[in-house]
PDB file of C-alpha atoms in Angstrom:
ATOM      1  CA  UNK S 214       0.000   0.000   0.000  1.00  0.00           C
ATOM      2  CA  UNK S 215       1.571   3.630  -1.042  1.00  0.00           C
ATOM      3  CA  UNK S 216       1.316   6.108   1.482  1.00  0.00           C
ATOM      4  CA  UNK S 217      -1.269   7.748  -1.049  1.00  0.00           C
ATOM      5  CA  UNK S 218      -3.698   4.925  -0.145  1.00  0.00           C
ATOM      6  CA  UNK S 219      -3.919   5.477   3.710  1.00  0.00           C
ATOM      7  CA  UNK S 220      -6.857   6.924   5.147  1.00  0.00           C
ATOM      8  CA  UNK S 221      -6.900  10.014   7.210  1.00  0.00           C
ATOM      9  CA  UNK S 222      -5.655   9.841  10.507  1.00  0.00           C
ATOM     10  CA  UNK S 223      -5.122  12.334  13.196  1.00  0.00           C
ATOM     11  CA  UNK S 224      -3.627  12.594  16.305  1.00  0.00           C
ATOM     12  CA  UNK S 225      -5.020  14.786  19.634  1.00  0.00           C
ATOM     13  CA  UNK S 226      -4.327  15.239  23.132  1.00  0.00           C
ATOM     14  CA  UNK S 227      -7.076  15.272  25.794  1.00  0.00           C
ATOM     15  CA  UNK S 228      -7.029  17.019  29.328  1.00  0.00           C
ATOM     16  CA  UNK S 229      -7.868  15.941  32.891  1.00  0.00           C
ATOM     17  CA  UNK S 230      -7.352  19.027  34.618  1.00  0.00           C
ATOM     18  CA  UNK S 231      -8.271  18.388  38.578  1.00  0.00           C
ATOM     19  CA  UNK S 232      -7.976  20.914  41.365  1.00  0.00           C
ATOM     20  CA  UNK S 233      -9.900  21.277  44.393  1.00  0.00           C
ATOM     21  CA  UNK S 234     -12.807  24.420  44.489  1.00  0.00           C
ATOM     22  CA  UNK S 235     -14.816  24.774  47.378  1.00  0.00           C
ATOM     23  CA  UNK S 236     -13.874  21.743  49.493  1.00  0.00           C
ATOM     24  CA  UNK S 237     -14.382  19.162  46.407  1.00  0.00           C
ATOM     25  CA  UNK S 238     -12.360  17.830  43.633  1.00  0.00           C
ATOM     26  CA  UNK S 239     -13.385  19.649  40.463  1.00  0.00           C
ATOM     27  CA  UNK S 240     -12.679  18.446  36.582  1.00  0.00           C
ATOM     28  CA  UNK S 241     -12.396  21.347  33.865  1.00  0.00           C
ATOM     29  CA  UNK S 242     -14.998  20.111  31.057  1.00  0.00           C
ATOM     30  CA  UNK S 243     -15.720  22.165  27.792  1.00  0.00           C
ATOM     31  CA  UNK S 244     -19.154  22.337  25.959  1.00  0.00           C
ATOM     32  CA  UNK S 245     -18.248  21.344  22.190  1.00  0.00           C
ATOM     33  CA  UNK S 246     -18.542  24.527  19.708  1.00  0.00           C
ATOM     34  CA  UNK S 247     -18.433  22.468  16.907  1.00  0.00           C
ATOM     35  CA  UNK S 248     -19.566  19.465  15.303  1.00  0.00           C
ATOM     36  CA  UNK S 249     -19.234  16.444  16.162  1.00  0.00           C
ATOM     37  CA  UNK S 250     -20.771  16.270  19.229  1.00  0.00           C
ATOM     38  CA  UNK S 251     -21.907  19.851  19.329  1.00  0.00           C
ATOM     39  CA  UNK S 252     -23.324  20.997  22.608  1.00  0.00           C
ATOM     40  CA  UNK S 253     -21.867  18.299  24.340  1.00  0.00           C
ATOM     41  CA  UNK S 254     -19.792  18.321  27.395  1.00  0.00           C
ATOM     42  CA  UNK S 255     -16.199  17.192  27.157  1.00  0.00           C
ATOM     43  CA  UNK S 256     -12.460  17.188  28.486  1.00  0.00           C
ATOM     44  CA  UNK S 257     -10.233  20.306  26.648  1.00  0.00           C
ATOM     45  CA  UNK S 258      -7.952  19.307  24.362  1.00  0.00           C
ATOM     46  CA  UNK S 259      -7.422  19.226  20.668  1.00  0.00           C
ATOM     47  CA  UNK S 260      -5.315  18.440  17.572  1.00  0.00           C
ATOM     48  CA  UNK S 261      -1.558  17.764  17.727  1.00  0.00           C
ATOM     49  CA  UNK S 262       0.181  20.425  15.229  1.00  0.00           C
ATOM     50  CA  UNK S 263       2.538  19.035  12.712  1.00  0.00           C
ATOM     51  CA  UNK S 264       5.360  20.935  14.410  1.00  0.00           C
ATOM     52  CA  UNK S 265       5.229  20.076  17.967  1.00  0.00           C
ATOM     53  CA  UNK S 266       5.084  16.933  20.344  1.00  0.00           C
ATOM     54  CA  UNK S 267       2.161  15.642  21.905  1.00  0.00           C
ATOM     55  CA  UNK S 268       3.239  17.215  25.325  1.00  0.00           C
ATOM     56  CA  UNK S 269       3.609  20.755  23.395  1.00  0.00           C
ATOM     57  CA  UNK S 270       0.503  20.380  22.328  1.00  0.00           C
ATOM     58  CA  UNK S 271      -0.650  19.480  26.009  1.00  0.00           C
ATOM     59  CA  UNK S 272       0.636  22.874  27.241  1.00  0.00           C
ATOM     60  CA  UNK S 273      -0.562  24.577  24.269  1.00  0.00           C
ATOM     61  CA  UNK S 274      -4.279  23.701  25.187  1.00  0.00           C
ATOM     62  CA  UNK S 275      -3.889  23.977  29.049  1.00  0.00           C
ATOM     63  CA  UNK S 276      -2.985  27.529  28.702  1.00  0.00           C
ATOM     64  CA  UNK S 277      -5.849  28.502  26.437  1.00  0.00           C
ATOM     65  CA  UNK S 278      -8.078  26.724  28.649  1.00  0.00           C
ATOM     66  CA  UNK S 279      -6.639  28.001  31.812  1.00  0.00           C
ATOM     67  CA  UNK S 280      -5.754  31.130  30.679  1.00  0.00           C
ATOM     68  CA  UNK S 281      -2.537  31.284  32.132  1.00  0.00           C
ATOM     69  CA  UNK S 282       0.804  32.556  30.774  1.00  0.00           C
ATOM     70  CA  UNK S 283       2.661  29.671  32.650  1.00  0.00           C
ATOM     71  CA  UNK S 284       1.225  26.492  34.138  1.00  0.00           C
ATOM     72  CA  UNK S 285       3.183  25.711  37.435  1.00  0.00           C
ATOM     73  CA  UNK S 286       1.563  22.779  38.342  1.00  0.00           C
ATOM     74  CA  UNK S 287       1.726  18.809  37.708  1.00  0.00           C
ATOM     75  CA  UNK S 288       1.473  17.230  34.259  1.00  0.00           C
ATOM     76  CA  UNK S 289       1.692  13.893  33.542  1.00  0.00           C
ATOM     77  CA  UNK S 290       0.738  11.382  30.157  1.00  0.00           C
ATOM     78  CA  UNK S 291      -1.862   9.478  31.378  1.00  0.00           C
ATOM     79  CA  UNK S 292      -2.449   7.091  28.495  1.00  0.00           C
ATOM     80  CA  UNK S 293      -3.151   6.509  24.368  1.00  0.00           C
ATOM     81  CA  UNK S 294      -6.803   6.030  23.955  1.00  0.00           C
ATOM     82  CA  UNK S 295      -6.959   4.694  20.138  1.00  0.00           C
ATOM     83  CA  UNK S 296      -9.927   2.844  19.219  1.00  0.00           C
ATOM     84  CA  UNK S 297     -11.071   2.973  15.473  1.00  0.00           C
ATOM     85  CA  UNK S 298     -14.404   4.486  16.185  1.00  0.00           C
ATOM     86  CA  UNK S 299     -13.531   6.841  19.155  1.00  0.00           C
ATOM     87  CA  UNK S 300     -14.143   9.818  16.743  1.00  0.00           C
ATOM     88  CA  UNK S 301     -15.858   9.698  13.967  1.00  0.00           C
ATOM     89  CA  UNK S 302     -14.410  12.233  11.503  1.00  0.00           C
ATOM     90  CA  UNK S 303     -11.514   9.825  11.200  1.00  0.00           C
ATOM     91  CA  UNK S 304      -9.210   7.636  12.632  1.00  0.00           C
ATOM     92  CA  UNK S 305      -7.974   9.635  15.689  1.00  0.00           C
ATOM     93  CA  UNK S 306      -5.527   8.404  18.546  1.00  0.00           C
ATOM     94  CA  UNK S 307      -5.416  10.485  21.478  1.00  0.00           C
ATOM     95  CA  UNK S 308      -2.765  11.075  23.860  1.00  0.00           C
ATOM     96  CA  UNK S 309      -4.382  11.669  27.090  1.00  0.00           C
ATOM     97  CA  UNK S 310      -2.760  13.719  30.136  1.00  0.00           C
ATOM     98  CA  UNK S 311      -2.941  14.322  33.764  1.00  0.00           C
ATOM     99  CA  UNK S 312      -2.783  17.860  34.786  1.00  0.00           C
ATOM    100  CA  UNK S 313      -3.180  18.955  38.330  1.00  0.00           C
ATOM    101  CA  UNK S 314      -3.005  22.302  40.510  1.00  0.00           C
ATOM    102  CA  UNK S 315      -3.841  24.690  43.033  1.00  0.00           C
ATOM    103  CA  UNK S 316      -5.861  27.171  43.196  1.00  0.00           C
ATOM    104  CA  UNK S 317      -6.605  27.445  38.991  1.00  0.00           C
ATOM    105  CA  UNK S 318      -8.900  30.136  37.881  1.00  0.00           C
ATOM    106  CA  UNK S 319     -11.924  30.228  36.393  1.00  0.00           C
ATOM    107  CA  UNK S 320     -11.270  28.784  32.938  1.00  0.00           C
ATOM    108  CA  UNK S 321     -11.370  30.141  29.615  1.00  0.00           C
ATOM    109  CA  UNK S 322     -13.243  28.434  26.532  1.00  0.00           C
ATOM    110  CA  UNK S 323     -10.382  27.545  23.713  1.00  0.00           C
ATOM    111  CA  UNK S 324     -10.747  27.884  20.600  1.00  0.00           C
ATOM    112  CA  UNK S 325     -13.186  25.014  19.363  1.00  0.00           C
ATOM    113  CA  UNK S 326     -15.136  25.401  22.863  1.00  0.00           C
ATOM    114  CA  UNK S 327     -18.775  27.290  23.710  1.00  0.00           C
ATOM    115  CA  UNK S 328     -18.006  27.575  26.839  1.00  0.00           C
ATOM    116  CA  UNK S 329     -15.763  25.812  29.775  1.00  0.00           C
ATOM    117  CA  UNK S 330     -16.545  24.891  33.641  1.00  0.00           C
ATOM    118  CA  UNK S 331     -15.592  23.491  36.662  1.00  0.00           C
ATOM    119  CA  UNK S 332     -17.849  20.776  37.713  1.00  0.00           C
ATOM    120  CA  UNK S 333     -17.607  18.217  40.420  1.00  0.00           C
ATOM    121  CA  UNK S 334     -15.792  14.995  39.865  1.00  0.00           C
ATOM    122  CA  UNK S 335     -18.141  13.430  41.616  1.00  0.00           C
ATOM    123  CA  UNK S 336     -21.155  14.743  39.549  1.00  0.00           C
ATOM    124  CA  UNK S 337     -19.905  14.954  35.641  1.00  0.00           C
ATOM    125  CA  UNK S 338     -22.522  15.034  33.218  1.00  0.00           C
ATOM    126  CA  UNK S 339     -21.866  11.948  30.028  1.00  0.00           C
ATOM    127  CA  UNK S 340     -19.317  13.233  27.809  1.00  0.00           C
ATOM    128  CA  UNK S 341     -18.466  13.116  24.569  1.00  0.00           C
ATOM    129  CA  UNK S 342     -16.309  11.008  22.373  1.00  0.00           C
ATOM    130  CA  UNK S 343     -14.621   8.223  25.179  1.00  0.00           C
ATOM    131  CA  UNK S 344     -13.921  10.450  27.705  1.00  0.00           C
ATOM    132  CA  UNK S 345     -15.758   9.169  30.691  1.00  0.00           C
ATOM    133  CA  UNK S 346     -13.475   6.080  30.294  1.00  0.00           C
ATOM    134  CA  UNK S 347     -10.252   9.408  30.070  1.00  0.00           C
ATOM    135  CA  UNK S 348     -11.908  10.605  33.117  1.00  0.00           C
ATOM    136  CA  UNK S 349     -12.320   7.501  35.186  1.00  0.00           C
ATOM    137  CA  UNK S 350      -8.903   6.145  34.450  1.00  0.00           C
ATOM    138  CA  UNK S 351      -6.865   9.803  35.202  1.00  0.00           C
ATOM    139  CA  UNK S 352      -9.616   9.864  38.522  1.00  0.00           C
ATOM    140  CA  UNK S 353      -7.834   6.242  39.670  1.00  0.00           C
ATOM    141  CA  UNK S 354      -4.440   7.245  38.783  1.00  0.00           C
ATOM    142  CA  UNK S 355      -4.676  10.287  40.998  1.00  0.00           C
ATOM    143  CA  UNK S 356      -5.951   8.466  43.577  1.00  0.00           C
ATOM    144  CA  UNK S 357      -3.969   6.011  43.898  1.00  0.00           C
ATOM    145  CA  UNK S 358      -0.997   8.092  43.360  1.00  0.00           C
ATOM    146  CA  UNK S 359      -1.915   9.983  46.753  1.00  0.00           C
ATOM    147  CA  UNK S 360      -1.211   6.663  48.290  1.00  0.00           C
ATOM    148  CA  UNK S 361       2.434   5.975  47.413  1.00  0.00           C
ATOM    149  CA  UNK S 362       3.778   9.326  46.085  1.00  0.00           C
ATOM    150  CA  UNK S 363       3.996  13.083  47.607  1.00  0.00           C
ATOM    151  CA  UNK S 364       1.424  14.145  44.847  1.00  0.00           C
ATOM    152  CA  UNK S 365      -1.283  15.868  47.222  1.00  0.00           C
ATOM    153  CA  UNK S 366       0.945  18.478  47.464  1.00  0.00           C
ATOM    154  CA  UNK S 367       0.378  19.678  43.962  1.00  0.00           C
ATOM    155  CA  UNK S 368      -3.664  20.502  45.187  1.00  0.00           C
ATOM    156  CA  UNK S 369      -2.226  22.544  47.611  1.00  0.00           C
ATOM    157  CA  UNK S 370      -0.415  26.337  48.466  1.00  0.00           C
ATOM    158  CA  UNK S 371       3.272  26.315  48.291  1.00  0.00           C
ATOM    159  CA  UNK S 372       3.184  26.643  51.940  1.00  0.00           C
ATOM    160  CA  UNK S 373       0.518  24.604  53.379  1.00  0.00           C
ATOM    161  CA  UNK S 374      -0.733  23.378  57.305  1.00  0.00           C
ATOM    162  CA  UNK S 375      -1.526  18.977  57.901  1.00  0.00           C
ATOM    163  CA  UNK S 376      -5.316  20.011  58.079  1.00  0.00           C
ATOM    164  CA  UNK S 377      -5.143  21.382  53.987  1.00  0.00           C
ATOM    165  CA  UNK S 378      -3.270  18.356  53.145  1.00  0.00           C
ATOM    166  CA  UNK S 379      -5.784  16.585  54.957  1.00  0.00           C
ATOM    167  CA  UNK S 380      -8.488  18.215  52.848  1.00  0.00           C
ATOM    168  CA  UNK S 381      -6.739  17.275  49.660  1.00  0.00           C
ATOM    169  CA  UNK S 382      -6.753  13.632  50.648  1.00  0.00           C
ATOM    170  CA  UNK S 383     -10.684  13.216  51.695  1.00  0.00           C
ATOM    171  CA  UNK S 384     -11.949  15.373  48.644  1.00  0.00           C
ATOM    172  CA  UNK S 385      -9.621  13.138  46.070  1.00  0.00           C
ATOM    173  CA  UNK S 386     -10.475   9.685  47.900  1.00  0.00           C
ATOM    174  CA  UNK S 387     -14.438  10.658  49.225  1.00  0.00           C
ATOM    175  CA  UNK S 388     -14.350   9.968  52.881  1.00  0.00           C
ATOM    176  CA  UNK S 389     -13.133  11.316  56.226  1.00  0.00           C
ATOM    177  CA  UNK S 390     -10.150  10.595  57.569  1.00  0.00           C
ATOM    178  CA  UNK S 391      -9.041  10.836  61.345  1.00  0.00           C
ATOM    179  CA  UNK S 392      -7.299  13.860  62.119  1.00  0.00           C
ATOM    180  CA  UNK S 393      -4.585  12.552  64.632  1.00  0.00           C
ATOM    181  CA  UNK S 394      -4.172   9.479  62.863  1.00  0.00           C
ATOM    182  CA  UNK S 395      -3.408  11.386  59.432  1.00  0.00           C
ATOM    183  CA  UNK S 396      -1.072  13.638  61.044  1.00  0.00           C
ATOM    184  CA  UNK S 397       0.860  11.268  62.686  1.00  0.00           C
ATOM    185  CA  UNK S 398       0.870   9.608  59.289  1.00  0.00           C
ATOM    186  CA  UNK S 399       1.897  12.571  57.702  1.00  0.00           C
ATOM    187  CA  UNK S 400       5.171  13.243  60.073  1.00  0.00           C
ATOM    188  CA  UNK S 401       5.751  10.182  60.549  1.00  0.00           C
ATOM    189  CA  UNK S 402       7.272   9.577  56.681  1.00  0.00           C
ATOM    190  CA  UNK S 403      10.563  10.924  55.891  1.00  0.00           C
ATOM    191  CA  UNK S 404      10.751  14.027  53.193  1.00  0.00           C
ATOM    192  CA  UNK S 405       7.224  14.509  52.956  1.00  0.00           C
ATOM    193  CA  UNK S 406       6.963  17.937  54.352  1.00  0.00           C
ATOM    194  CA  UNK S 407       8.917  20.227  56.150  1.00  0.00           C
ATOM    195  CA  UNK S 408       8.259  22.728  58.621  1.00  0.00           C
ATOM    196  CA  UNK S 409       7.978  26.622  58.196  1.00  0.00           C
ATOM    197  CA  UNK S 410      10.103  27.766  61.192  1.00  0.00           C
ATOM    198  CA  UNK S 411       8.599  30.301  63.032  1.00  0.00           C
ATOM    199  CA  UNK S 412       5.273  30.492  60.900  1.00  0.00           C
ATOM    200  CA  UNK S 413       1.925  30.036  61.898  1.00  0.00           C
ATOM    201  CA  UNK S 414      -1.643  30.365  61.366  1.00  0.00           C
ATOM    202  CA  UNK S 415      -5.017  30.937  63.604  1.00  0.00           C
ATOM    203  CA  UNK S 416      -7.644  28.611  63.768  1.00  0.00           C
ATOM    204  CA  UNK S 417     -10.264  29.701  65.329  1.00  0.00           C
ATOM    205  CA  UNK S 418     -10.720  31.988  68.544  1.00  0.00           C
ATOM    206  CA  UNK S 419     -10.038  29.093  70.658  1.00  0.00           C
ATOM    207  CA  UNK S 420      -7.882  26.937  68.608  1.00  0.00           C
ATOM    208  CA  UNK S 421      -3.917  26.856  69.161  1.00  0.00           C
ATOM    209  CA  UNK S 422      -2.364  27.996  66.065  1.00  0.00           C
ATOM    210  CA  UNK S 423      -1.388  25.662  63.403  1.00  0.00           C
ATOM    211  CA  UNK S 424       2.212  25.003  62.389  1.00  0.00           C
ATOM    212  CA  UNK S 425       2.731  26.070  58.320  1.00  0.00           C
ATOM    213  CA  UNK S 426       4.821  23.156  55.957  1.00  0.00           C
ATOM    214  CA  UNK S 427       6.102  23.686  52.618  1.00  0.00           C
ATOM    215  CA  UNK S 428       6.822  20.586  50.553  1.00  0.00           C
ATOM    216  CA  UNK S 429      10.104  18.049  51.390  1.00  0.00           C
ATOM    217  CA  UNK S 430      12.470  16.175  48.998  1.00  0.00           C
ATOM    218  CA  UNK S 431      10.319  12.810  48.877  1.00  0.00           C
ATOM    219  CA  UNK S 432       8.975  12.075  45.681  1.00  0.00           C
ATOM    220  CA  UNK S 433       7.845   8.330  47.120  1.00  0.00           C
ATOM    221  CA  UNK S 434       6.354   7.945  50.478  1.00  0.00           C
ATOM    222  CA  UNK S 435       7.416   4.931  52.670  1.00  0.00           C
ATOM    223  CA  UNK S 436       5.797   3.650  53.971  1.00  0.00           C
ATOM    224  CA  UNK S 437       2.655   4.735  52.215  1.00  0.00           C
ATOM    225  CA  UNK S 438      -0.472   6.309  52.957  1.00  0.00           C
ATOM    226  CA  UNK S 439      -3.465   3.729  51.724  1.00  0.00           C
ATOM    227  CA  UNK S 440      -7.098   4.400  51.367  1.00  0.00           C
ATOM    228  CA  UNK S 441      -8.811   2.570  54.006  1.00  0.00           C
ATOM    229  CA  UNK S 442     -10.745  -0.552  53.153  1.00  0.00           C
TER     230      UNK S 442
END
């Protein structure tokens, strides 16, 4: 077969872009501005130009979707999504990535977008194209990254107190956690966080102040923190 005699193919990147809003763990969905699936909700992303890598292009569309000049937070390929059908203007493979940070803004609709939203992970609307299975498979891999890695400190300030990191874990795994137990956890594993000498914050009239942390050297936590049973 010449290379004349191949059908169109394509390749895109899709987004999973997770922070925490309001006490819950929020997903950044579009609503498609153009065919197909126009009017539909789905995860930002779009084609891969013919002059830059997949993770270029992954940047590219997190800043128009953001609408920031520079994304500081966590990025991370999640996975290639390629079957035949997945989109049906022609044969597309996506390259699918984990993005993850504090504090984002409120986002900015790109350039094949309506409009774009924070909604709840825990409430998404069906989406378009196979990106509930995008969503559900970046949702585990944060999750269980929280376990075994220092990655809940990506959802949070650059300096930070146990009780915010504490947050972080019950909005990304859905349950409450005990407070001494966690912090003990917490300082109990080497490198995970370190404390702000001489810096600390009020909580509450009657409350003694809470010590500030900024993140340590670990990368890995040992042992690990696992989602109860």
């Amino acid at each position: 077969m010449s290379t004349n005699e191949f059908p169109p193919f394509a390749v895109t990147v899709d987004l999973l872009v997770a922070t925490v809003r309001d006490n819950a763990l929020s997903v950044l969905l579009i609503t498609r501005g153009v065919e197909p699936f126009l009017g539909a909700p789905a995860l930002p992303g779009g084609f891969v130009h013919i002059n830059e890598s997949a993770e270029q292009a992954a940047h590219r569309e997190l800043l128009e979707e953001t609408g920031l000049a520079h994304f500081a937070g966590h990025l991370e390929q999640l996975g290639t999504y390629s079957t035949p059908d997945r989109d049906p203007r022609m044969r597309v493979v996506s390259v699918a990535y984990v993005a993850l940070a504090p504090h984002l803004p409120d986002p900015q609709a790109g350039t094949d977008a309506a409009q774009a939203m924070w909604c709840r992970a825990d409430d998404l609307p069906a989406l378009a194209f196979d990106h509930d299975q995008v969503v559900a498979d970046g949702l585990e891999r944060i999750r269980a990254k929280l376990e075994y890695t220092t990655l809940a400190v990506t959802f949070v300030s650059e300096q930070f107190t146990i009780r915010d990191l504490q947050t972080v874990y019950e909005v990304v795994w859905g349950i409450t956690l005990d407070r001494a137990n966690f912090r003990r956890k917490v300082l109990g594993t080497p490198g995970f966080v370190v404390a702000v000498d001489g810096i600390t914050v009020p909580t509450g009239p009657r409350g003694k102040p809470a010590q500030v942390y900024r993140r340590g050297p670990a990368t890995v936590l040992r042992p690990p923190i696992l989602r109860p049973i």
